[in-house]
CSV table of C-alpha atoms in Angstrom, one decimal:
chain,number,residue,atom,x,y,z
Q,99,UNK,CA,0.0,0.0,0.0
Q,100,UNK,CA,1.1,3.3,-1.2
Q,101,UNK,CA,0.4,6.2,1.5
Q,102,UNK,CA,0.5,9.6,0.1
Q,103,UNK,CA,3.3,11.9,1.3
Q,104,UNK,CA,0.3,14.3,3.3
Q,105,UNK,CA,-0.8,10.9,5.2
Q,106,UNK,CA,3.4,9.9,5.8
Q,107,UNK,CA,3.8,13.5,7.7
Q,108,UNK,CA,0.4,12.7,9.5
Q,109,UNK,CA,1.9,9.3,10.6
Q,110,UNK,CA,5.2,10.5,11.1
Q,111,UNK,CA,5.5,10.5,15.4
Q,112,UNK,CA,9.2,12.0,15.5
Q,113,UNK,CA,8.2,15.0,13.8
Q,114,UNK,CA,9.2,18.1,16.0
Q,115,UNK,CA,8.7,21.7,15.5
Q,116,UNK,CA,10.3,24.6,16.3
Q,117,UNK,CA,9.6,28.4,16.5
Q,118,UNK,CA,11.7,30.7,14.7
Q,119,UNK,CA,13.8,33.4,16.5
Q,120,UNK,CA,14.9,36.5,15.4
Q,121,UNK,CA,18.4,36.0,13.1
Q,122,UNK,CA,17.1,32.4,12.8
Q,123,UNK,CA,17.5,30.8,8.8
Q,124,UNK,CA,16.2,27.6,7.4
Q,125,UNK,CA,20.1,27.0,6.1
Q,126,UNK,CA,21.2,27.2,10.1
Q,127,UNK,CA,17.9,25.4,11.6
Q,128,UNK,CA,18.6,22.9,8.7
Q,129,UNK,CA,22.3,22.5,10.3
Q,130,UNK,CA,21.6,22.3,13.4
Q,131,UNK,CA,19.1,19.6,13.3
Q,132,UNK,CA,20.4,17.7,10.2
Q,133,UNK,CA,24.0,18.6,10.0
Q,134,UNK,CA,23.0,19.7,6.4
Q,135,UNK,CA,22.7,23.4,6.0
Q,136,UNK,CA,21.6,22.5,2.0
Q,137,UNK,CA,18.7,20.9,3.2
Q,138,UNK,CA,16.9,24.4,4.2
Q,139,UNK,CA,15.2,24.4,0.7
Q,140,UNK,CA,13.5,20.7,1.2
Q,141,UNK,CA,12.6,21.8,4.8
Q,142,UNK,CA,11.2,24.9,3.2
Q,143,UNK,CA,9.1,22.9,0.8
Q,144,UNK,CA,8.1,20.3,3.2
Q,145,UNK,CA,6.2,23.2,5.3
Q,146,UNK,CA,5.0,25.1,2.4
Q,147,UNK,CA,7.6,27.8,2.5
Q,148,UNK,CA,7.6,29.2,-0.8
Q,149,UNK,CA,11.3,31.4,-0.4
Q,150,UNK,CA,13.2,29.7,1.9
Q,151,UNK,CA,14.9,33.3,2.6
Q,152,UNK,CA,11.6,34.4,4.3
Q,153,UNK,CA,10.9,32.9,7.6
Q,154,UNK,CA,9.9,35.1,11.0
Q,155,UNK,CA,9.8,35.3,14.4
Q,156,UNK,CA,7.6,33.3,15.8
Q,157,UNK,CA,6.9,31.0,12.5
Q,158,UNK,CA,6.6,27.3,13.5
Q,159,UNK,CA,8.5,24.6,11.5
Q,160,UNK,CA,7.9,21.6,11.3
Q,161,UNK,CA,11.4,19.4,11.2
Q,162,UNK,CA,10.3,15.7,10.0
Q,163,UNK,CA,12.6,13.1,10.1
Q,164,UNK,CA,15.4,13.5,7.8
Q,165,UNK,CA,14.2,10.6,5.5
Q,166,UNK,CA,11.1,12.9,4.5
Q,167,UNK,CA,13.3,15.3,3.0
């Protein structure tokens, strides 16, 4: 049975999030919880970030396992 990737991130229990800070970026959020900086534009993409350049304070992402990206 093939799952959709929408029911995957349902199912998914080790998704986290985490609320950006001020002087946060997806490349250094992407580091520090994959120890890949290029993977900011998938993490972008997962959570329907259009510009990966444009996050804010107070923006929740969602950081799925690294096998989702």
């Amino acid at each position: 049975l093939h799952l959709s990737i929408r029911r995957q991130r349902q199912m998914c229990i080790r998704d986290s999030s985490y609320t950006v800070k001020k002087g946060d970026t997806l490349w250094g959020i992407a580091r520090r919880t994959y120890g890949d900086g290029t993977l900011a534009w998938k993490l972008a993409s997962y959570n329907g970030i259009k510009n990966a350049n444009l996050i804010y304070p107070g923006q929740k992402v969602t950081l799925p396992d690294k096998s989702l990206l």
